[in-house]
Amino acid sequence: MPRYLSVLLITLVVAGNTSSAHQGERVCTPEQWEAVVVGKVAEQSQGKFYIIDVVGKAAADYGRGVIGLSESVFSQGQYVGSYLYLNTKSASYLADVVNKNCQKLPPVTVEQPCSDSSWLTYRTSWLVGGTQWSDTYQHNNGSSKTTFTIMRDNFAMISENVEHVIGGVPQLVTLQYGNMTKGITDPSIFNIPSYCNI
């Protein structure tokens, strides 16, 4: 399975772990949410520069401790494949939906991000559309640096940038979240595919 897909897993899980620039009342990302995700993964390896495009849907249910990402991947405008990343309390799965291959990975703890989460460092604020504020935070985890931009009023994720090194190869992952809604309209994103019974 391509290395850049593993990067997306890490990115999504880190996104599930997100302090507010203002010291007001506590604000949290909705306990359950869905969003459209578009992004790019860039890496330089053996003197070559690679960029892939990602389009998909992400969902989280913090009460159940699950996060899912269903995505289509494109390279130079050509379809590469469709993948599902699912993190549950007992395990994580990376499934190649087209070829029906699956990797079982250790689970990652998923916490509901709130304005009083202690693991983020506030960096700056931006006025969006002249009426709403967004806040940018940074999370450093060893050799990985993640920058999040979130809406201040509802703590909804807007974007995420991850800089890290995987297997000696530097990578940059950028994700944009759109149409984030409360609740789960399609719970099938949390279903473990039958071919993942490893």
PDB file of C-alpha atoms in Angstrom:
ATOM      1  CA  MET A   1       0.000   0.000   0.000  1.00  0.00           C
ATOM      2  CA  PRO A   2       1.432   3.442  -0.894  1.00  0.00           C
ATOM      3  CA  ARG A   3       3.285   5.301   1.880  1.00  0.00           C
ATOM      4  CA  TYR A   4       1.286   8.505   1.329  1.00  0.00           C
ATOM      5  CA  LEU A   5      -1.874   6.732   2.492  1.00  0.00           C
ATOM      6  CA  SER A   6      -0.245   6.012   5.832  1.00  0.00           C
ATOM      7  CA  VAL A   7       0.478   9.721   6.067  1.00  0.00           C
ATOM      8  CA  LEU A   8      -3.204  10.476   5.618  1.00  0.00           C
ATOM      9  CA  LEU A   9      -4.057   8.113   8.455  1.00  0.00           C
ATOM     10  CA  ILE A  10      -1.707   9.870  10.794  1.00  0.00           C
ATOM     11  CA  THR A  11      -3.019  13.220   9.659  1.00  0.00           C
ATOM     12  CA  LEU A  12      -6.640  12.340  10.290  1.00  0.00           C
ATOM     13  CA  VAL A  13      -5.910  10.947  13.743  1.00  0.00           C
ATOM     14  CA  VAL A  14      -3.883  14.002  14.689  1.00  0.00           C
ATOM     15  CA  ALA A  15      -6.794  16.124  13.512  1.00  0.00           C
ATOM     16  CA  GLY A  16      -8.961  14.221  15.953  1.00  0.00           C
ATOM     17  CA  ASN A  17      -6.719  15.480  18.760  1.00  0.00           C
ATOM     18  CA  THR A  18      -7.147  19.593  18.515  1.00  0.00           C
ATOM     19  CA  SER A  19      -7.007  25.691  22.933  1.00  0.00           C
ATOM     20  CA  SER A  20      -8.802  28.569  22.079  1.00  0.00           C
ATOM     21  CA  ALA A  21      -7.304  31.984  21.508  1.00  0.00           C
ATOM     22  CA  HIS A  22      -9.946  33.532  23.709  1.00  0.00           C
ATOM     23  CA  GLN A  23     -10.483  32.627  27.340  1.00  0.00           C
ATOM     24  CA  GLY A  24     -14.276  32.416  27.191  1.00  0.00           C
ATOM     25  CA  GLU A  25     -16.588  29.504  27.644  1.00  0.00           C
ATOM     26  CA  ARG A  26     -15.501  26.053  26.588  1.00  0.00           C
ATOM     27  CA  VAL A  27     -16.168  25.260  22.903  1.00  0.00           C
ATOM     28  CA  CYS A  28     -15.758  21.801  21.363  1.00  0.00           C
ATOM     29  CA  THR A  29     -15.871  20.252  17.937  1.00  0.00           C
ATOM     30  CA  PRO A  30     -19.249  18.474  17.661  1.00  0.00           C
ATOM     31  CA  GLU A  31     -19.244  15.036  19.299  1.00  0.00           C
ATOM     32  CA  GLN A  32     -20.303  13.631  15.927  1.00  0.00           C
ATOM     33  CA  TRP A  33     -19.449  15.307  12.631  1.00  0.00           C
ATOM     34  CA  GLU A  34     -19.006  14.749   8.906  1.00  0.00           C
ATOM     35  CA  ALA A  35     -17.060  16.834   6.387  1.00  0.00           C
ATOM     36  CA  VAL A  36     -15.821  16.855   2.826  1.00  0.00           C
ATOM     37  CA  VAL A  37     -12.018  16.684   2.638  1.00  0.00           C
ATOM     38  CA  VAL A  38      -9.751  17.754  -0.219  1.00  0.00           C
ATOM     39  CA  GLY A  39      -6.008  17.912  -0.033  1.00  0.00           C
ATOM     40  CA  LYS A  40      -2.548  17.181  -1.320  1.00  0.00           C
ATOM     41  CA  VAL A  41       0.397  15.104  -0.179  1.00  0.00           C
ATOM     42  CA  ALA A  42       3.830  16.215  -1.397  1.00  0.00           C
ATOM     43  CA  GLU A  43       7.107  14.401  -0.914  1.00  0.00           C
ATOM     44  CA  GLN A  44      10.587  14.427  -2.326  1.00  0.00           C
ATOM     45  CA  SER A  45      12.291  11.075  -2.721  1.00  0.00           C
ATOM     46  CA  GLN A  46      15.440  10.088  -4.596  1.00  0.00           C
ATOM     47  CA  GLY A  47      15.666  13.461  -6.312  1.00  0.00           C
ATOM     48  CA  LYS A  48      12.062  13.396  -7.541  1.00  0.00           C
ATOM     49  CA  PHE A  49       9.129  15.450  -6.301  1.00  0.00           C
ATOM     50  CA  TYR A  50       5.714  13.775  -6.033  1.00  0.00           C
ATOM     51  CA  ILE A  51       2.284  15.311  -5.438  1.00  0.00           C
ATOM     52  CA  ILE A  52      -0.977  13.413  -5.064  1.00  0.00           C
ATOM     53  CA  ASP A  53      -4.504  14.774  -4.707  1.00  0.00           C
ATOM     54  CA  VAL A  54      -7.024  13.463  -2.211  1.00  0.00           C
ATOM     55  CA  VAL A  55     -10.808  13.926  -2.311  1.00  0.00           C
ATOM     56  CA  GLY A  56     -13.099  12.294   0.196  1.00  0.00           C
ATOM     57  CA  LYS A  57     -15.304  12.344   3.226  1.00  0.00           C
ATOM     58  CA  ALA A  58     -14.266  12.322   6.885  1.00  0.00           C
ATOM     59  CA  ALA A  59     -16.430  11.564   9.914  1.00  0.00           C
ATOM     60  CA  ALA A  60     -15.918  11.288  13.659  1.00  0.00           C
ATOM     61  CA  ASP A  61     -17.943   9.962  16.555  1.00  0.00           C
ATOM     62  CA  TYR A  62     -15.958  10.824  19.669  1.00  0.00           C
ATOM     63  CA  GLY A  63     -18.483   9.113  21.949  1.00  0.00           C
ATOM     64  CA  ARG A  64     -17.699   5.799  20.235  1.00  0.00           C
ATOM     65  CA  GLY A  65     -14.013   6.660  19.759  1.00  0.00           C
ATOM     66  CA  VAL A  66     -14.120   6.232  15.960  1.00  0.00           C
ATOM     67  CA  ILE A  67     -12.869   8.258  13.008  1.00  0.00           C
ATOM     68  CA  GLY A  68     -13.305   7.331   9.353  1.00  0.00           C
ATOM     69  CA  LEU A  69     -11.890   8.688   6.109  1.00  0.00           C
ATOM     70  CA  SER A  70     -13.172   7.478   2.757  1.00  0.00           C
ATOM     71  CA  GLU A  71     -11.016   8.863  -0.044  1.00  0.00           C
ATOM     72  CA  SER A  72     -10.174   8.769  -3.712  1.00  0.00           C
ATOM     73  CA  VAL A  73      -6.550   9.393  -4.636  1.00  0.00           C
ATOM     74  CA  PHE A  74      -5.265  10.950  -7.874  1.00  0.00           C
ATOM     75  CA  SER A  75      -1.742  11.400  -9.248  1.00  0.00           C
ATOM     76  CA  GLN A  76      -1.157  13.792 -12.168  1.00  0.00           C
ATOM     77  CA  GLY A  77      -4.908  13.856 -12.741  1.00  0.00           C
ATOM     78  CA  GLN A  78      -5.144  10.076 -13.005  1.00  0.00           C
ATOM     79  CA  TYR A  79      -7.199   8.010 -10.575  1.00  0.00           C
ATOM     80  CA  VAL A  80      -4.928   5.872  -8.356  1.00  0.00           C
ATOM     81  CA  GLY A  81      -7.465   4.193  -6.089  1.00  0.00           C
ATOM     82  CA  SER A  82     -10.036   4.404  -3.307  1.00  0.00           C
ATOM     83  CA  TYR A  83      -9.162   3.846   0.308  1.00  0.00           C
ATOM     84  CA  LEU A  84     -10.847   3.709   3.695  1.00  0.00           C
ATOM     85  CA  TYR A  85      -9.103   4.545   6.928  1.00  0.00           C
ATOM     86  CA  LEU A  86     -10.986   3.579  10.051  1.00  0.00           C
ATOM     87  CA  ASN A  87      -9.782   4.054  13.618  1.00  0.00           C
ATOM     88  CA  THR A  88     -11.744   2.238  16.343  1.00  0.00           C
ATOM     89  CA  LYS A  89     -11.019   1.725  20.039  1.00  0.00           C
ATOM     90  CA  SER A  90      -9.625  -1.757  19.363  1.00  0.00           C
ATOM     91  CA  ALA A  91      -7.733  -1.291  16.062  1.00  0.00           C
ATOM     92  CA  SER A  92      -7.146   0.881  13.019  1.00  0.00           C
ATOM     93  CA  TYR A  93      -7.658  -0.301   9.449  1.00  0.00           C
ATOM     94  CA  LEU A  94      -6.333   0.912   6.102  1.00  0.00           C
ATOM     95  CA  ALA A  95      -8.367  -0.687   3.345  1.00  0.00           C
ATOM     96  CA  ASP A  96      -7.782  -0.611  -0.401  1.00  0.00           C
ATOM     97  CA  VAL A  97     -11.451  -0.613  -1.424  1.00  0.00           C
ATOM     98  CA  VAL A  98     -10.844  -1.488  -5.086  1.00  0.00           C
ATOM     99  CA  ASN A  99      -8.410  -4.384  -4.567  1.00  0.00           C
ATOM    100  CA  LYS A 100     -10.020  -5.466  -1.278  1.00  0.00           C
ATOM    101  CA  ASN A 101      -6.745  -5.461   0.650  1.00  0.00           C
ATOM    102  CA  CYS A 102      -6.542  -4.417   4.261  1.00  0.00           C
ATOM    103  CA  GLN A 103      -3.908  -3.602   6.849  1.00  0.00           C
ATOM    104  CA  LYS A 104      -4.714  -3.807  10.540  1.00  0.00           C
ATOM    105  CA  LEU A 105      -2.829  -1.244  12.606  1.00  0.00           C
ATOM    106  CA  PRO A 106      -2.664  -0.381  16.313  1.00  0.00           C
ATOM    107  CA  PRO A 107      -5.503   1.873  17.503  1.00  0.00           C
ATOM    108  CA  VAL A 108      -4.907   5.556  18.180  1.00  0.00           C
ATOM    109  CA  THR A 109      -6.712   7.324  21.028  1.00  0.00           C
ATOM    110  CA  VAL A 110      -9.267   9.781  19.671  1.00  0.00           C
ATOM    111  CA  GLU A 111     -10.384  12.677  21.856  1.00  0.00           C
ATOM    112  CA  GLN A 112     -12.991  15.343  21.166  1.00  0.00           C
ATOM    113  CA  PRO A 113     -11.078  18.588  20.494  1.00  0.00           C
ATOM    114  CA  CYS A 114     -12.110  21.490  22.738  1.00  0.00           C
ATOM    115  CA  SER A 115     -10.969  25.046  23.340  1.00  0.00           C
ATOM    116  CA  ASP A 116      -9.310  23.948  26.588  1.00  0.00           C
ATOM    117  CA  SER A 117      -7.359  21.025  25.063  1.00  0.00           C
ATOM    118  CA  SER A 118      -3.846  21.297  26.490  1.00  0.00           C
ATOM    119  CA  TRP A 119      -1.825  19.824  23.639  1.00  0.00           C
ATOM    120  CA  LEU A 120      -2.227  22.706  21.162  1.00  0.00           C
ATOM    121  CA  THR A 121      -0.283  25.973  21.120  1.00  0.00           C
ATOM    122  CA  TYR A 122      -2.106  29.070  19.873  1.00  0.00           C
ATOM    123  CA  ARG A 123      -0.289  30.837  16.986  1.00  0.00           C
ATOM    124  CA  THR A 124      -2.532  33.484  15.381  1.00  0.00           C
ATOM    125  CA  SER A 125      -6.098  34.541  14.518  1.00  0.00           C
ATOM    126  CA  TRP A 126      -7.704  35.568  11.232  1.00  0.00           C
ATOM    127  CA  LEU A 127     -10.908  37.408  10.413  1.00  0.00           C
ATOM    128  CA  VAL A 128     -12.813  35.287   7.882  1.00  0.00           C
ATOM    129  CA  GLY A 129     -15.264  37.035   5.559  1.00  0.00           C
ATOM    130  CA  GLY A 130     -15.158  40.105   7.758  1.00  0.00           C
ATOM    131  CA  THR A 131     -17.470  38.577  10.368  1.00  0.00           C
ATOM    132  CA  GLN A 132     -16.045  35.386  11.894  1.00  0.00           C
ATOM    133  CA  TRP A 133     -12.749  34.584  13.566  1.00  0.00           C
ATOM    134  CA  SER A 134     -10.582  31.587  12.919  1.00  0.00           C
ATOM    135  CA  ASP A 135      -7.679  30.549  15.129  1.00  0.00           C
ATOM    136  CA  THR A 136      -4.507  28.757  14.140  1.00  0.00           C
ATOM    137  CA  TYR A 137      -2.835  26.292  16.493  1.00  0.00           C
ATOM    138  CA  GLN A 138       0.230  24.131  16.316  1.00  0.00           C
ATOM    139  CA  HIS A 139       0.917  20.676  17.681  1.00  0.00           C
ATOM    140  CA  ASN A 140       4.475  19.326  17.770  1.00  0.00           C
ATOM    141  CA  ASN A 141       4.889  15.602  18.188  1.00  0.00           C
ATOM    142  CA  GLY A 142       8.511  14.523  17.852  1.00  0.00           C
ATOM    143  CA  SER A 143       9.592  15.090  14.258  1.00  0.00           C
ATOM    144  CA  SER A 144       6.048  15.988  13.175  1.00  0.00           C
ATOM    145  CA  LYS A 145       4.562  19.501  13.180  1.00  0.00           C
ATOM    146  CA  THR A 146       0.827  19.965  12.580  1.00  0.00           C
ATOM    147  CA  THR A 147      -0.846  23.340  12.087  1.00  0.00           C
ATOM    148  CA  PHE A 148      -4.650  23.525  12.434  1.00  0.00           C
ATOM    149  CA  THR A 149      -6.994  26.356  11.522  1.00  0.00           C
ATOM    150  CA  ILE A 150     -10.395  26.185  13.181  1.00  0.00           C
ATOM    151  CA  MET A 151     -13.463  28.392  13.449  1.00  0.00           C
ATOM    152  CA  ARG A 152     -13.491  30.069  16.857  1.00  0.00           C
ATOM    153  CA  ASP A 153     -17.270  29.988  17.436  1.00  0.00           C
ATOM    154  CA  ASN A 154     -17.907  26.268  16.871  1.00  0.00           C
ATOM    155  CA  PHE A 155     -14.376  24.797  16.799  1.00  0.00           C
ATOM    156  CA  ALA A 156     -14.983  23.349  13.340  1.00  0.00           C
ATOM    157  CA  MET A 157     -11.824  22.366  11.471  1.00  0.00           C
ATOM    158  CA  ILE A 158     -11.052  24.470   8.375  1.00  0.00           C
ATOM    159  CA  SER A 159      -7.619  23.224   7.392  1.00  0.00           C
ATOM    160  CA  GLU A 160      -4.645  21.217   8.519  1.00  0.00           C
ATOM    161  CA  ASN A 161      -0.998  21.131   7.438  1.00  0.00           C
ATOM    162  CA  VAL A 162       1.366  18.386   8.557  1.00  0.00           C
ATOM    163  CA  GLU A 163       5.128  18.461   8.090  1.00  0.00           C
ATOM    164  CA  HIS A 164       6.943  15.235   8.933  1.00  0.00           C
ATOM    165  CA  VAL A 165       9.426  12.635   7.803  1.00  0.00           C
ATOM    166  CA  ILE A 166       8.299   9.068   7.022  1.00  0.00           C
ATOM    167  CA  GLY A 167      11.016   6.503   6.382  1.00  0.00           C
ATOM    168  CA  GLY A 168      13.579   9.266   5.851  1.00  0.00           C
ATOM    169  CA  VAL A 169      11.374  11.028   3.265  1.00  0.00           C
ATOM    170  CA  PRO A 170      10.113  14.554   4.098  1.00  0.00           C
ATOM    171  CA  GLN A 171       6.414  15.047   3.434  1.00  0.00           C
ATOM    172  CA  LEU A 172       3.910  17.872   3.537  1.00  0.00           C
ATOM    173  CA  VAL A 173       0.212  17.052   3.858  1.00  0.00           C
ATOM    174  CA  THR A 174      -2.415  19.772   3.392  1.00  0.00           C
ATOM    175  CA  LEU A 175      -6.103  19.110   3.991  1.00  0.00           C
ATOM    176  CA  GLN A 176      -9.076  21.429   3.634  1.00  0.00           C
ATOM    177  CA  TYR A 177     -12.334  20.583   5.424  1.00  0.00           C
ATOM    178  CA  GLY A 178     -15.650  21.795   4.044  1.00  0.00           C
ATOM    179  CA  ASN A 179     -19.356  21.433   4.751  1.00  0.00           C
ATOM    180  CA  MET A 180     -18.713  20.170   8.266  1.00  0.00           C
ATOM    181  CA  THR A 181     -22.038  19.202   9.806  1.00  0.00           C
ATOM    182  CA  LYS A 182     -23.111  17.889  13.186  1.00  0.00           C
ATOM    183  CA  GLY A 183     -24.219  14.283  13.352  1.00  0.00           C
ATOM    184  CA  ILE A 184     -23.620  11.274  11.133  1.00  0.00           C
ATOM    185  CA  THR A 185     -25.874  10.847   8.093  1.00  0.00           C
ATOM    186  CA  ASP A 186     -24.003   7.845   6.711  1.00  0.00           C
ATOM    187  CA  PRO A 187     -22.766   5.575   9.519  1.00  0.00           C
ATOM    188  CA  SER A 188     -21.426   3.058   6.977  1.00  0.00           C
ATOM    189  CA  ILE A 189     -18.132   4.974   6.979  1.00  0.00           C
ATOM    190  CA  PHE A 190     -17.507   3.287  10.344  1.00  0.00           C
ATOM    191  CA  ASN A 191     -18.178  -0.254   9.080  1.00  0.00           C
ATOM    192  CA  ILE A 192     -15.143  -2.518   9.049  1.00  0.00           C
ATOM    193  CA  PRO A 193     -15.014  -4.089   5.558  1.00  0.00           C
ATOM    194  CA  SER A 194     -15.522  -7.846   5.547  1.00  0.00           C
ATOM    195  CA  TYR A 195     -12.104  -8.387   3.926  1.00  0.00           C
ATOM    196  CA  CYS A 196     -10.503  -6.663   6.942  1.00  0.00           C
ATOM    197  CA  ASN A 197     -11.230  -9.579   9.273  1.00  0.00           C
ATOM    198  CA  ILE A 198      -7.551 -10.260   9.718  1.00  0.00           C
TER     199      ILE A 198
END
